[in-house]
PDB file of C-alpha atoms in Angstrom:
ATOM      1  CA  MET A   1       0.000   0.000   0.000  1.00  0.00           C
ATOM      2  CA  ILE A   2       2.781   2.423   0.924  1.00  0.00           C
ATOM      3  CA  GLU A   3       4.832   1.633  -2.175  1.00  0.00           C
ATOM      4  CA  HIS A   4       1.712   2.078  -4.320  1.00  0.00           C
ATOM      5  CA  TRP A   5       1.020   5.602  -3.027  1.00  0.00           C
ATOM      6  CA  LEU A   6       4.677   6.600  -3.268  1.00  0.00           C
ATOM      7  CA  LEU A   7       4.673   5.503  -6.920  1.00  0.00           C
ATOM      8  CA  ILE A   8       1.476   7.437  -7.631  1.00  0.00           C
ATOM      9  CA  ALA A   9       2.717  10.576  -5.877  1.00  0.00           C
ATOM     10  CA  SER A  10       6.017  10.484  -7.762  1.00  0.00           C
ATOM     11  CA  SER A  11       4.537   9.859 -11.214  1.00  0.00           C
ATOM     12  CA  PRO A  12       3.416  12.581 -13.606  1.00  0.00           C
ATOM     13  CA  TYR A  13      -0.361  12.918 -13.710  1.00  0.00           C
ATOM     14  CA  GLY A  14      -1.902  10.110 -15.745  1.00  0.00           C
ATOM     15  CA  GLU A  15       1.409   8.279 -16.248  1.00  0.00           C
ATOM     16  CA  PHE A  16       1.379   5.968 -13.214  1.00  0.00           C
ATOM     17  CA  PHE A  17       1.009   2.825 -15.341  1.00  0.00           C
ATOM     18  CA  ASP A  18       3.932   3.738 -17.606  1.00  0.00           C
ATOM     19  CA  ASN A  19       6.557   0.949 -17.367  1.00  0.00           C
ATOM     20  CA  LYS A  20       9.370   3.304 -16.340  1.00  0.00           C
ATOM     21  CA  ASN A  21       7.277   4.598 -13.438  1.00  0.00           C
ATOM     22  CA  LEU A  22       6.267   1.122 -12.271  1.00  0.00           C
ATOM     23  CA  LYS A  23       9.922   0.073 -12.124  1.00  0.00           C
ATOM     24  CA  ARG A  24      10.899   3.000  -9.910  1.00  0.00           C
ATOM     25  CA  THR A  25      12.413   2.118  -6.537  1.00  0.00           C
ATOM     26  CA  ARG A  26      11.056   3.369  -3.242  1.00  0.00           C
ATOM     27  CA  THR A  27      14.155   5.542  -2.804  1.00  0.00           C
ATOM     28  CA  ASN A  28      13.682   7.093  -6.242  1.00  0.00           C
ATOM     29  CA  SER A  29       9.985   7.741  -5.549  1.00  0.00           C
ATOM     30  CA  ILE A  30      10.770   9.459  -2.249  1.00  0.00           C
ATOM     31  CA  SER A  31      13.507  11.557  -3.861  1.00  0.00           C
ATOM     32  CA  ILE A  32      11.169  12.687  -6.659  1.00  0.00           C
ATOM     33  CA  ILE A  33       8.375  13.585  -4.219  1.00  0.00           C
ATOM     34  CA  GLU A  34      10.704  15.498  -1.893  1.00  0.00           C
ATOM     35  CA  LYS A  35      12.240  17.477  -4.744  1.00  0.00           C
ATOM     36  CA  LYS A  36       8.965  18.169  -6.578  1.00  0.00           C
ATOM     37  CA  TYR A  37       7.068  19.355  -3.499  1.00  0.00           C
ATOM     38  CA  SER A  38       9.986  20.646  -1.356  1.00  0.00           C
ATOM     39  CA  LEU A  39       9.147  18.175   1.406  1.00  0.00           C
ATOM     40  CA  GLU A  40      11.046  15.908   3.753  1.00  0.00           C
ATOM     41  CA  LEU A  41       8.912  12.808   4.128  1.00  0.00           C
ATOM     42  CA  LYS A  42      10.803  11.753   7.263  1.00  0.00           C
ATOM     43  CA  ASN A  43       9.194  14.755   9.015  1.00  0.00           C
ATOM     44  CA  MET A  44       5.663  13.592   8.258  1.00  0.00           C
ATOM     45  CA  GLN A  45       3.535  11.903  10.882  1.00  0.00           C
ATOM     46  CA  GLY A  46       3.715   8.115  10.601  1.00  0.00           C
ATOM     47  CA  TYR A  47       6.969   8.020   8.614  1.00  0.00           C
ATOM     48  CA  ASP A  48       8.904   6.273  11.412  1.00  0.00           C
ATOM     49  CA  GLU A  49       6.321   3.493  11.467  1.00  0.00           C
ATOM     50  CA  VAL A  50       6.504   3.222   7.663  1.00  0.00           C
ATOM     51  CA  GLU A  51      10.268   2.655   8.025  1.00  0.00           C
ATOM     52  CA  ILE A  52       9.683  -0.009  10.697  1.00  0.00           C
ATOM     53  CA  ILE A  53       7.283  -1.802   8.345  1.00  0.00           C
ATOM     54  CA  LYS A  54       9.802  -1.582   5.480  1.00  0.00           C
ATOM     55  CA  ASN A  55      12.586  -3.010   7.648  1.00  0.00           C
ATOM     56  CA  SER A  56      10.344  -5.786   8.975  1.00  0.00           C
ATOM     57  CA  VAL A  57       9.137  -6.778   5.514  1.00  0.00           C
ATOM     58  CA  ASN A  58      12.695  -6.800   4.194  1.00  0.00           C
ATOM     59  CA  GLY A  59      13.767  -8.851   7.212  1.00  0.00           C
ATOM     60  CA  LEU A  60      11.075 -11.406   6.441  1.00  0.00           C
ATOM     61  CA  LYS A  61      11.803 -11.472   2.703  1.00  0.00           C
ATOM     62  CA  HIS A  62      15.587 -11.446   2.746  1.00  0.00           C
ATOM     63  CA  ARG A  63      16.793 -12.534   6.179  1.00  0.00           C
ATOM     64  CA  GLY A  64      14.350 -15.185   7.348  1.00  0.00           C
ATOM     65  CA  GLY A  65      12.589 -12.914   9.836  1.00  0.00           C
ATOM     66  CA  PHE A  66      15.676 -11.371  11.403  1.00  0.00           C
ATOM     67  CA  ASN A  67      17.233  -7.923  11.461  1.00  0.00           C
ATOM     68  CA  PHE A  68      20.885  -7.284  12.194  1.00  0.00           C
ATOM     69  CA  THR A  69      20.924  -4.718  14.952  1.00  0.00           C
ATOM     70  CA  ASP A  70      24.439  -4.374  16.348  1.00  0.00           C
ATOM     71  CA  TYR A  71      27.820  -4.711  14.704  1.00  0.00           C
ATOM     72  CA  SER A  72      29.839  -3.200  17.588  1.00  0.00           C
ATOM     73  CA  LEU A  73      31.585  -6.496  18.393  1.00  0.00           C
ATOM     74  CA  GLY A  74      32.406  -7.125  14.754  1.00  0.00           C
ATOM     75  CA  ILE A  75      29.587  -9.646  14.349  1.00  0.00           C
ATOM     76  CA  PRO A  76      25.899  -8.953  13.841  1.00  0.00           C
ATOM     77  CA  GLU A  77      23.447  -9.347  16.682  1.00  0.00           C
ATOM     78  CA  PHE A  78      20.256 -10.970  15.418  1.00  0.00           C
ATOM     79  CA  ARG A  79      16.863  -9.645  16.467  1.00  0.00           C
ATOM     80  CA  SER A  80      13.705 -11.345  15.287  1.00  0.00           C
ATOM     81  CA  ILE A  81      10.890  -9.345  13.711  1.00  0.00           C
ATOM     82  CA  ASN A  82       8.206  -8.249  16.192  1.00  0.00           C
ATOM     83  CA  ASP A  83       5.017 -10.044  15.162  1.00  0.00           C
ATOM     84  CA  ASP A  84       2.845  -8.953  18.115  1.00  0.00           C
ATOM     85  CA  ILE A  85      -0.624  -8.274  16.669  1.00  0.00           C
ATOM     86  CA  GLU A  86      -1.131  -5.032  18.639  1.00  0.00           C
ATOM     87  CA  HIS A  87       2.216  -3.729  17.423  1.00  0.00           C
ATOM     88  CA  ILE A  88       1.287  -4.603  13.828  1.00  0.00           C
ATOM     89  CA  LYS A  89      -2.088  -2.821  14.182  1.00  0.00           C
ATOM     90  CA  LYS A  90      -0.349   0.314  15.473  1.00  0.00           C
ATOM     91  CA  LEU A  91       2.093   0.272  12.563  1.00  0.00           C
ATOM     92  CA  LYS A  92      -0.758  -0.190  10.082  1.00  0.00           C
ATOM     93  CA  ASN A  93      -2.738   2.681  11.580  1.00  0.00           C
ATOM     94  CA  GLN A  94       0.259   5.023  11.583  1.00  0.00           C
ATOM     95  CA  SER A  95       1.179   4.107   8.007  1.00  0.00           C
ATOM     96  CA  THR A  96      -2.363   5.056   7.004  1.00  0.00           C
ATOM     97  CA  VAL A  97      -1.884   8.392   8.802  1.00  0.00           C
ATOM     98  CA  PHE A  98       1.323   8.892   6.787  1.00  0.00           C
ATOM     99  CA  ILE A  99      -0.398   8.187   3.461  1.00  0.00           C
ATOM    100  CA  ILE A 100      -3.314  10.508   4.262  1.00  0.00           C
ATOM    101  CA  GLU A 101      -0.909  13.290   5.311  1.00  0.00           C
ATOM    102  CA  LEU A 102       1.133  12.786   2.130  1.00  0.00           C
ATOM    103  CA  ILE A 103      -1.949  12.972  -0.097  1.00  0.00           C
ATOM    104  CA  ASN A 104      -3.385  16.007   1.719  1.00  0.00           C
ATOM    105  CA  THR A 105      -0.039  17.820   1.628  1.00  0.00           C
ATOM    106  CA  ILE A 106       0.316  17.252  -2.116  1.00  0.00           C
ATOM    107  CA  ILE A 107      -3.273  18.373  -2.758  1.00  0.00           C
ATOM    108  CA  ASN A 108      -2.698  21.516  -0.683  1.00  0.00           C
ATOM    109  CA  ILE A 109       0.542  22.337  -2.527  1.00  0.00           C
ATOM    110  CA  GLU A 110      -0.882  21.683  -5.991  1.00  0.00           C
ATOM    111  CA  HIS A 111      -4.090  23.606  -5.347  1.00  0.00           C
ATOM    112  CA  LYS A 112      -2.568  26.188  -2.988  1.00  0.00           C
ATOM    113  CA  TYR A 113      -5.290  25.936  -0.350  1.00  0.00           C
TER     114      TYR A 113
END
């Protein structure tokens, strides 16, 4: 859901389904949005939770449900992904807050409300 809205917000109007836009990375989408609208997404409400979701999903996809959290001893410390249902609900709710704030901010900038 988050990736979808970042792609839409970073695509020219009506060109979301263009192949070059669909292949855009999350980092590229964020960079385009921040430059186009003079925003820093990390300052938006819910962004921290969006990052937690991204890291958890990547941990599940690429590292078997683990994140590497500490390299201070020269070896990674493994921490399993938090799968507590209440924690997941909070992350989902805050990511929705982030998306709504992103959409409203873009609408306000484009229409100068």
